[in-house]
GROMACS .gro file of C-alpha atoms in nm:
model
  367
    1UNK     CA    1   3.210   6.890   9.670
    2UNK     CA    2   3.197   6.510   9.840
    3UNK     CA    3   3.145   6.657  10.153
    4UNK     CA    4   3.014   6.996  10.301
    5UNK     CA    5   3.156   7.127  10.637
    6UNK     CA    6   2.794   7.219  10.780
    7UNK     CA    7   2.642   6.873  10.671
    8UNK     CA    8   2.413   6.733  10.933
    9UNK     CA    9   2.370   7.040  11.085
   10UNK     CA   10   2.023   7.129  11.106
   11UNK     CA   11   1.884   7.530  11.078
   12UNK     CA   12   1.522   7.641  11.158
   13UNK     CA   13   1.512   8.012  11.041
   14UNK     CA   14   1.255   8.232  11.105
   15UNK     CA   15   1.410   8.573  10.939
   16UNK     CA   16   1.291   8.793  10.719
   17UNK     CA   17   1.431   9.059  10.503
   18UNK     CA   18   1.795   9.017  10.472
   19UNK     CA   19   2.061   9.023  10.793
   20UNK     CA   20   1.915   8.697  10.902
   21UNK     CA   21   1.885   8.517  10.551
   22UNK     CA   22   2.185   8.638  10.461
   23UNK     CA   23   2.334   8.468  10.745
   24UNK     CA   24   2.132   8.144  10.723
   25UNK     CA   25   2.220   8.097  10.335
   26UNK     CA   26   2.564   8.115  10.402
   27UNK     CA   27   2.467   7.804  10.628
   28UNK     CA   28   2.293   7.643  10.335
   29UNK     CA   29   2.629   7.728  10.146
   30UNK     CA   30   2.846   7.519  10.400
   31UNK     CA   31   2.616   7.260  10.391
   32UNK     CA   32   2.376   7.307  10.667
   33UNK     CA   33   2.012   7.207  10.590
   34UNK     CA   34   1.826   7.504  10.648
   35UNK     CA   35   1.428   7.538  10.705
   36UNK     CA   36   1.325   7.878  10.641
   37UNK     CA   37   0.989   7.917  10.822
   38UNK     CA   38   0.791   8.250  10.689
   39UNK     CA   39   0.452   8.379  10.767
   40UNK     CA   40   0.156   8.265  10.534
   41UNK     CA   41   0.241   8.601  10.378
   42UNK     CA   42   0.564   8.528  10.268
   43UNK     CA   43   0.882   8.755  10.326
   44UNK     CA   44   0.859   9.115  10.260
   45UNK     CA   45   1.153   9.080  10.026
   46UNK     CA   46   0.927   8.859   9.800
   47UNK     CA   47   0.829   9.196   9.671
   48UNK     CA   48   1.160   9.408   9.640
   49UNK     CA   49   1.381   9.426   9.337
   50UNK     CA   50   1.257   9.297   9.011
   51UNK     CA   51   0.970   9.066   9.061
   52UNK     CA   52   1.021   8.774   8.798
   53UNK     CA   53   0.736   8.644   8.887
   54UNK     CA   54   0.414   8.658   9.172
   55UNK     CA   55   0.559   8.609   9.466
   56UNK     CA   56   0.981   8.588   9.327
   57UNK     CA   57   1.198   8.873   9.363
   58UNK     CA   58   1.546   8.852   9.225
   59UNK     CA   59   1.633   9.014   9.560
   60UNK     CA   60   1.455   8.728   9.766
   61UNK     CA   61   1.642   8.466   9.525
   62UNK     CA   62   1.960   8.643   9.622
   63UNK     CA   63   1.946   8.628  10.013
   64UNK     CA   64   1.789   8.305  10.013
   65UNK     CA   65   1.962   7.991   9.830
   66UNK     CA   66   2.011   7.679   9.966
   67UNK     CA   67   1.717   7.702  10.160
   68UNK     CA   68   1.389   7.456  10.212
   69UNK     CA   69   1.077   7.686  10.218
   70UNK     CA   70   0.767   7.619  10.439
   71UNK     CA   71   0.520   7.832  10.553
   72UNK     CA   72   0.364   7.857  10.906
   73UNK     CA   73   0.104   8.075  11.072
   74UNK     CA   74   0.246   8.061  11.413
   75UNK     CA   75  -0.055   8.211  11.609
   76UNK     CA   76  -0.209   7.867  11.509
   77UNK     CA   77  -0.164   7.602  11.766
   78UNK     CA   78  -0.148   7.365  11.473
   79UNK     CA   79   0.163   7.544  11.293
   80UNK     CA   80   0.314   7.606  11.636
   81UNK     CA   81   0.334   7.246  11.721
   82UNK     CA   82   0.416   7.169  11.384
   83UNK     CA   83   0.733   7.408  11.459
   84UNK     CA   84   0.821   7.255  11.769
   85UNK     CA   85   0.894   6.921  11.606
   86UNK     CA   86   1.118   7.095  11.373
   87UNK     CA   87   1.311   7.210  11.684
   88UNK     CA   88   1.344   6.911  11.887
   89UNK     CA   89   1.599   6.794  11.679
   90UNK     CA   90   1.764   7.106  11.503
   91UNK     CA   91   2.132   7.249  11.592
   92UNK     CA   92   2.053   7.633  11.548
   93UNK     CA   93   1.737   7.827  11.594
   94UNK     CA   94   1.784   8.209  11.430
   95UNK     CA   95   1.544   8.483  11.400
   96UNK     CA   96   1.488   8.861  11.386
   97UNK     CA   97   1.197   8.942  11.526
   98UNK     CA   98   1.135   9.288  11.695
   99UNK     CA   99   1.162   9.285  12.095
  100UNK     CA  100   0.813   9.112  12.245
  101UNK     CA  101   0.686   8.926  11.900
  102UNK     CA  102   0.879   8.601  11.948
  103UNK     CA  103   0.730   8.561  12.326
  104UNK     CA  104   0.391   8.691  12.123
  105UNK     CA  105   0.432   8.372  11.897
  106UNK     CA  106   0.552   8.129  12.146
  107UNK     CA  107   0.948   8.071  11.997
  108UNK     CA  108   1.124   8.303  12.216
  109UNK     CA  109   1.438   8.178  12.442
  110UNK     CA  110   1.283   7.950  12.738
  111UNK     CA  111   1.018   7.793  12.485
  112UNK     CA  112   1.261   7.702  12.261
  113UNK     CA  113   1.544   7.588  12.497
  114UNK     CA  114   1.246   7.380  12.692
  115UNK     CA  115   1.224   7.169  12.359
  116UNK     CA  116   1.598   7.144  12.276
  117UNK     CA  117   1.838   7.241  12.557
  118UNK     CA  118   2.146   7.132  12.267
  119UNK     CA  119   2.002   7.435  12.062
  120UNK     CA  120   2.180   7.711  11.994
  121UNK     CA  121   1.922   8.034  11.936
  122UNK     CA  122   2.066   8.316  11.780
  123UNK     CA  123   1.863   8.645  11.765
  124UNK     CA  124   1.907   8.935  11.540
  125UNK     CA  125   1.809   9.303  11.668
  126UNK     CA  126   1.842   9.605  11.534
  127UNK     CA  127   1.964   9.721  11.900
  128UNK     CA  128   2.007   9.522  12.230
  129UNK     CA  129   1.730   9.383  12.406
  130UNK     CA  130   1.666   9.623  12.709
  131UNK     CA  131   1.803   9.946  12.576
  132UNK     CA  132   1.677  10.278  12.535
  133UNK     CA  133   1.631  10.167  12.128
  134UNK     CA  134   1.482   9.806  12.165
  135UNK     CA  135   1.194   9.932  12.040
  136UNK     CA  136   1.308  10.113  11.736
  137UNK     CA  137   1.235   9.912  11.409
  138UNK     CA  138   1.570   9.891  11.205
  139UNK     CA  139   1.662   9.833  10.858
  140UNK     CA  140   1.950   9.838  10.693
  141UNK     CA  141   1.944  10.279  10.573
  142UNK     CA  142   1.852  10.306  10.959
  143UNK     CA  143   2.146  10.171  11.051
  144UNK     CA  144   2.390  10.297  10.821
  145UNK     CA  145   2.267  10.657  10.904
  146UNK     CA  146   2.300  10.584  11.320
  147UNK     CA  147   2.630  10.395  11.270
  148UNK     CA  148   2.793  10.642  11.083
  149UNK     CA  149   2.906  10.509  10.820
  150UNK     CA  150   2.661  10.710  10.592
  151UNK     CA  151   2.869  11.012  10.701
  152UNK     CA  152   3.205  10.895  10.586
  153UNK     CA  153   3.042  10.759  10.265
  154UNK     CA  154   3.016  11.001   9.956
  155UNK     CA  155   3.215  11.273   9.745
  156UNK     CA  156   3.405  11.537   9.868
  157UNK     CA  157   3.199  11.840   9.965
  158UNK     CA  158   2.879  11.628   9.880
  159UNK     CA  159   2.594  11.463  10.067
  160UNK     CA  160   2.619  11.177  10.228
  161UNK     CA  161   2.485  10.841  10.066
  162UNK     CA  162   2.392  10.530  10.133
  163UNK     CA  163   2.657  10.255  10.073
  164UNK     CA  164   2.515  10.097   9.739
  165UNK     CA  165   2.426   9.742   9.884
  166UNK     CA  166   2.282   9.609  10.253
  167UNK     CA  167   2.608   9.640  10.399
  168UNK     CA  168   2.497   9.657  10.755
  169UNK     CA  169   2.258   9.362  10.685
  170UNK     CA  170   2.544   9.163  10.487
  171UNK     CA  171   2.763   9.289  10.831
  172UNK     CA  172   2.532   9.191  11.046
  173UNK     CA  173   2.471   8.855  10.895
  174UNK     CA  174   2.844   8.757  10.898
  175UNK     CA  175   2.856   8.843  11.255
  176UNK     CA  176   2.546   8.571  11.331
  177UNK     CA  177   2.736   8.297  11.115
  178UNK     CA  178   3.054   8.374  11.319
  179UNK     CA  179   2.868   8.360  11.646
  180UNK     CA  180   2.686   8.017  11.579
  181UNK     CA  181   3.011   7.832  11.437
  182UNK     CA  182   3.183   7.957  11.785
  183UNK     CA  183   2.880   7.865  11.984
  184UNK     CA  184   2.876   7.501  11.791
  185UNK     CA  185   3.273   7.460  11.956
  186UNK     CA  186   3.135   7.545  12.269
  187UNK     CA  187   2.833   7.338  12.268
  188UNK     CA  188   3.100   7.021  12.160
  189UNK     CA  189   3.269   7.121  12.519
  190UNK     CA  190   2.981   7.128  12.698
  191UNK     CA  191   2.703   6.963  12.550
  192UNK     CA  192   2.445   7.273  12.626
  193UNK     CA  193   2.321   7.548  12.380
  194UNK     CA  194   2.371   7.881  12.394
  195UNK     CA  195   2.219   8.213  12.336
  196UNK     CA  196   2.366   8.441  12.077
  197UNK     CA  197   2.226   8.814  12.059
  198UNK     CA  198   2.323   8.983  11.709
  199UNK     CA  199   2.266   9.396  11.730
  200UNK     CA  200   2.290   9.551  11.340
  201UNK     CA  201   2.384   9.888  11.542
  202UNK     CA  202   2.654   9.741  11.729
  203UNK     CA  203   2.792   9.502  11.421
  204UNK     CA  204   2.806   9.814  11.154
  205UNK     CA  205   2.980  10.006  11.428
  206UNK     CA  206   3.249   9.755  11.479
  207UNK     CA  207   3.342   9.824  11.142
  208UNK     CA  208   3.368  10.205  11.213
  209UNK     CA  209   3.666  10.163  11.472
  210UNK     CA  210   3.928  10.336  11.219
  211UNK     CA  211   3.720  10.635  11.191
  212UNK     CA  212   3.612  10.627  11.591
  213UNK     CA  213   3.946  10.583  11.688
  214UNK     CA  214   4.094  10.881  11.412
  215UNK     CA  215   3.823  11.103  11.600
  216UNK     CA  216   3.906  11.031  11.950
  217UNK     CA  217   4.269  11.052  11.898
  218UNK     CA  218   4.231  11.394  11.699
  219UNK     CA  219   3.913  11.586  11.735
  220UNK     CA  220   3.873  11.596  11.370
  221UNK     CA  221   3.548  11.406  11.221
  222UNK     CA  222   3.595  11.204  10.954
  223UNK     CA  223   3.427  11.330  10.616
  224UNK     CA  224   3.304  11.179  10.285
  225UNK     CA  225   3.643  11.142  10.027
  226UNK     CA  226   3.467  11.005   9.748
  227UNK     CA  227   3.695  10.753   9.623
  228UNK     CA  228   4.011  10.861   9.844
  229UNK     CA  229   4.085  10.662  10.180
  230UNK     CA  230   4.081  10.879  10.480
  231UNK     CA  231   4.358  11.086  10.571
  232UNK     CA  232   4.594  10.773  10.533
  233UNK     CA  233   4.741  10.701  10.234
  234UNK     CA  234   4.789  10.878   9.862
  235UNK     CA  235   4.735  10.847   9.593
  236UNK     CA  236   4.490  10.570   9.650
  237UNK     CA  237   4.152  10.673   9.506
  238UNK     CA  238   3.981  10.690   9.134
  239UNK     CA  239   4.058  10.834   8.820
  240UNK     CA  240   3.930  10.929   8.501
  241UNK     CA  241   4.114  10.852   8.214
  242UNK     CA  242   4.070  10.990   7.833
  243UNK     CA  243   3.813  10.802   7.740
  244UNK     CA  244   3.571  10.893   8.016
  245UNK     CA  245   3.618  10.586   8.184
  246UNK     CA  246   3.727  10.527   8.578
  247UNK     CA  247   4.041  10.333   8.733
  248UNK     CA  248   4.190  10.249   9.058
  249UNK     CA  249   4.487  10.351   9.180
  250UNK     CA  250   4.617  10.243   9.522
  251UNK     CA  251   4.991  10.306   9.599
  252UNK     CA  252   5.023  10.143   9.923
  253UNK     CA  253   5.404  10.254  10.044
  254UNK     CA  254   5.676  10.463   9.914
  255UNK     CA  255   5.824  10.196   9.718
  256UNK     CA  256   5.510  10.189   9.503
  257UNK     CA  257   5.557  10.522   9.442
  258UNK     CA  258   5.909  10.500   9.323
  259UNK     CA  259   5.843  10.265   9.050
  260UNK     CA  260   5.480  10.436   8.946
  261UNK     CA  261   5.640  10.768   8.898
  262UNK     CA  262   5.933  10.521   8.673
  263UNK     CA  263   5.643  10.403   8.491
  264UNK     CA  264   5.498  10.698   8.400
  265UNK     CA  265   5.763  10.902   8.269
  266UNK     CA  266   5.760  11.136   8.582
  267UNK     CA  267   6.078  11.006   8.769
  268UNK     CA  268   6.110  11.346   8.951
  269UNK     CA  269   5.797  11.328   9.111
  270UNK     CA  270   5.948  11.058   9.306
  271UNK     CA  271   6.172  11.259   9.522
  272UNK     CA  272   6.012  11.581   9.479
  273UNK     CA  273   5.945  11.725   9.880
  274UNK     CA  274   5.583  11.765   9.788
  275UNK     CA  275   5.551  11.402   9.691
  276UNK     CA  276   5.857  11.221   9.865
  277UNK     CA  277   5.704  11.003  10.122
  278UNK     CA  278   5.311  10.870  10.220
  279UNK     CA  279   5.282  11.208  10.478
  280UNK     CA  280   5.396  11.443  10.216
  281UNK     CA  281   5.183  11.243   9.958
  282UNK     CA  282   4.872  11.280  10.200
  283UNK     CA  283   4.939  11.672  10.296
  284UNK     CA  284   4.971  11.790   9.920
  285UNK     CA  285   4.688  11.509   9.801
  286UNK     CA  286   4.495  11.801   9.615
  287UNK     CA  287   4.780  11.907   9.453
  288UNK     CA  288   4.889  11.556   9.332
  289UNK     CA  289   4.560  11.439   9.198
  290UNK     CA  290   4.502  11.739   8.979
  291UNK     CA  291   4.873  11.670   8.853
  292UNK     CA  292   4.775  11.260   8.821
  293UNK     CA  293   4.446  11.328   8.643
  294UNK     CA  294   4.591  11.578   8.396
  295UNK     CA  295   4.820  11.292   8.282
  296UNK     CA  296   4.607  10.994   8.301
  297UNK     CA  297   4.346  11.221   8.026
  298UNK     CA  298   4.621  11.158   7.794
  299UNK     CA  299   4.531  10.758   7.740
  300UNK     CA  300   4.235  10.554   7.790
  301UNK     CA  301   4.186  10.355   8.059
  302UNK     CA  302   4.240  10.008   7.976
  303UNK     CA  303   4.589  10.164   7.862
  304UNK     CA  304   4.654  10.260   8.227
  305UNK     CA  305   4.558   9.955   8.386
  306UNK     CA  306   4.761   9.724   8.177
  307UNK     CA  307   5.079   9.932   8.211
  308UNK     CA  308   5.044   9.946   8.624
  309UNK     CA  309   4.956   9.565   8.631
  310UNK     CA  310   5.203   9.479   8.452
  311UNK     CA  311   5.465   9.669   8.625
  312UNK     CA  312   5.346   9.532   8.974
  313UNK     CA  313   5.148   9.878   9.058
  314UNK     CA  314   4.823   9.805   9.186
  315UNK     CA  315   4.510   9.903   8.956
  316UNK     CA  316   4.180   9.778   8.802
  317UNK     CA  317   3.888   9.908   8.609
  318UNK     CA  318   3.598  10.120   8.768
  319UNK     CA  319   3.318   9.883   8.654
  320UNK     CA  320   2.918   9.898   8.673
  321UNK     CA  321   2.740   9.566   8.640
  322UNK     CA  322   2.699   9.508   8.300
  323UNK     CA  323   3.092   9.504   8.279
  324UNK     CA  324   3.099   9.312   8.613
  325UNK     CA  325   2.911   8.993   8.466
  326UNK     CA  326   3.084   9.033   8.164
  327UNK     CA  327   3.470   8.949   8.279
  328UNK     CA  328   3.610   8.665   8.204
  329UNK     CA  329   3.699   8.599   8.572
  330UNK     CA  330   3.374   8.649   8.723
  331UNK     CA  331   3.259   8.422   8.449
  332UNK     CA  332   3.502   8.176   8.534
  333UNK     CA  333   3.504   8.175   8.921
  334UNK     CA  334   3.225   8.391   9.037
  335UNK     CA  335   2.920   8.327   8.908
  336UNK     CA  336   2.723   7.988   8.865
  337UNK     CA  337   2.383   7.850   8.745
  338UNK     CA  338   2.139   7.634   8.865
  339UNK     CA  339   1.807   7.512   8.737
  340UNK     CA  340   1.495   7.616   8.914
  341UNK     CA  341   1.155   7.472   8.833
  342UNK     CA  342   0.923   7.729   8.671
  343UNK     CA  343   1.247   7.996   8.639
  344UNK     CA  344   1.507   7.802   8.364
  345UNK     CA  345   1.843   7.871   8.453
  346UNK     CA  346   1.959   8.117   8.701
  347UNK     CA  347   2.251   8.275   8.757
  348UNK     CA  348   2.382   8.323   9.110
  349UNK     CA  349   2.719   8.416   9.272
  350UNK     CA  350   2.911   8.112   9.425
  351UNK     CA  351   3.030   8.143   9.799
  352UNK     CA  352   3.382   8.300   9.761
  353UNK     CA  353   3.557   7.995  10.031
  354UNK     CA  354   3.746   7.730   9.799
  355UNK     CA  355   3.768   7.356  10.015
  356UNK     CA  356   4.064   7.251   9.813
  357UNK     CA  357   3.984   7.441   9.568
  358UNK     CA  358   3.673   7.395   9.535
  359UNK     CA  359   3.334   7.606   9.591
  360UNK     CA  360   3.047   7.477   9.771
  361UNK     CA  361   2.821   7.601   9.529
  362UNK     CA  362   2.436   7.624   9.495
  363UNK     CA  363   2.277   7.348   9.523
  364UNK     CA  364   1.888   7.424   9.536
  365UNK     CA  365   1.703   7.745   9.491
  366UNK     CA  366   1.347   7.703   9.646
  367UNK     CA  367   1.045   7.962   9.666
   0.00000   0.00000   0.00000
């Protein structure tokens, strides 16, 4: 692109692990020239996921794009100072220390709004500041377990498990970039900065309100459904088809079903009393998906997916990564490369926004 939205916006970011670079690389993606300050020690997620090389993680490469890297000891007087001229003229000030260590280290609120009262300094916690769990350290398994959203997560009659990525992180982080773009408008009305406070508890539970709201209206808790969604609609889960291999289903309304059950051969099924409408659909789901799956073990399931698709039914494959970064669409519109001294080229996933149809891209990929 010509132009980036977030040019000239300057971003001193002191995170670590992933909520907060998450957040601040999504900055980078929009343009925003983002300093990411670590420790002499590096960020812990130097370390996680495959280690290309000392000190380069393909999870650290991931969560942290589009980013100029320095390092600072900031119980040095030296470094500190060294900081402070980075924030006399920056726009946003972001990090996730635990409650006390940013006063420890001198970049906490009032230092920091001393320098640059235009600032806007956004903080990510695991919990608010001044509750009965400020002190608790958080990552992103902590959270998903306390939210709840562990315990709606796995197969029927199973255990509950983790949801497969950082999800409360990668929540968490879109909540900060939402906050600072909002506290940017703000700051053009009144020419002040702001303070932004970014719990992961609160941010992962804000994505919980279907199932809060279920509970509170029925008594019933939510449960693990595997692939199925809720209580809500049917049939609108997984399958397996003949050649071992998983597809989506997801008939959305009662119109959906009409034609599916057309498209199968099963026209009956559309106005049988079981079946006939979403309620029925949901009350006899059991019933239905042994009936489904006994008929979709009859074809593979790249014959399944084509049929639906093409008859306006929505469907797609079940796929792991390998088949993921081998689609043709990904391939096309998903994934990019750059070239990073010392690493070749490296593949990376493009921000999903289009300006005009076009991606922002990656434009640098420092360690």
């Amino acid at each position: 692109m010509a132009s980036l939205p977030l040019e000239g916006l300057k971003v001193v970011d002191l995170t670590h692990s992933a909520a907060g670079p998450f957040a601040t690389s999504i900055l980078g993606d929009l343009g925003a020239e983002v300093i990411k300050v670590e420790s002499p020690e590096g960020d812990m997620t130097r370390t996680w996921g495959y280690v290309i090389r000392d000190g380069v993680s393909t999870y650290y490469l991931a969560m942290n794009r589009n980013k100029r890297v320095i390092r600072l000891d900031l119980k040095r007087d030296e470094d500190r100072r060294r900081l402070y001229e980075l924030v006399k003229d920056a726009d946003v000030f972001i990090e996730n220390y635990r409650v006390g260590v940013a006063e420890r280290l001198g970049v906490d609120y009032e230092t920091i709004m001393r320098i640059n009262p235009r600032i806007i300094y956004v903080s990510i916690k695991g919990f608010m500041p001044g509750s009965k769990y400020e002190d608790y350290p958080a990552f992103d398994i902590v959270i998903q377990g306390m939210s709840g959203l562990m315990s709606v997560t796995g197969c029927e009659n199973g255990e509950f498990v983790k949801v497969g990525v950082p999800i409360t992180d990668m929540i968490t982080g879109f909540f900060a970039v939402i906050g600072i773009l909002s506290a940017l408008r703000i700051r053009d009305r009144t020419g002040r900065g702001l303070r932004i406070t970014v719990p992961m508890l609160d941010s992962a539970i804000y994505v919980m309100g279907i199932h809060i709201l279920y509970y509170l209206f029925t008594n019933v808790v939510p449960k693990p459904m595997g692939t199925k969604y809720m209580s809500v609609v049917a049939p609108y889960q997984a399958f397996r088809a003949g050649d071992g291999k998983m597809f989506i289903l997801a008939i959305g309304n009662d119109r959906i079903w009409r034609r599916f059950c057309e498209v199968i051969g099963r026209p009956e099924l559309a106005d049988d009393p079981r079946f006939r409408t979403n309620p029925d659909r949901v009350r006899n789901q059991g019933e239905l998906e042994r009936m489904l799956q006994e008929i979709f073990m009859t074809r593979d399931r790249d014959y399944w997916v084509r049929l639906f698709l093409s008859n306006g039914i929505p469907a797609g494959p079940v796929y792991d990564v390998s088949d993921l970064v081998r689609d043709e669409y990904v391939n096309e519109y998903v994934l990019t490369e750059v070239n990073v001294p010392g690493l070749g080229r490296v593949k990376l996933v493009r921000n999903p926004i289009r300006f005009d149809n076009e991606s922002p891209g990656v434009r640098y990929l420092e360690y």
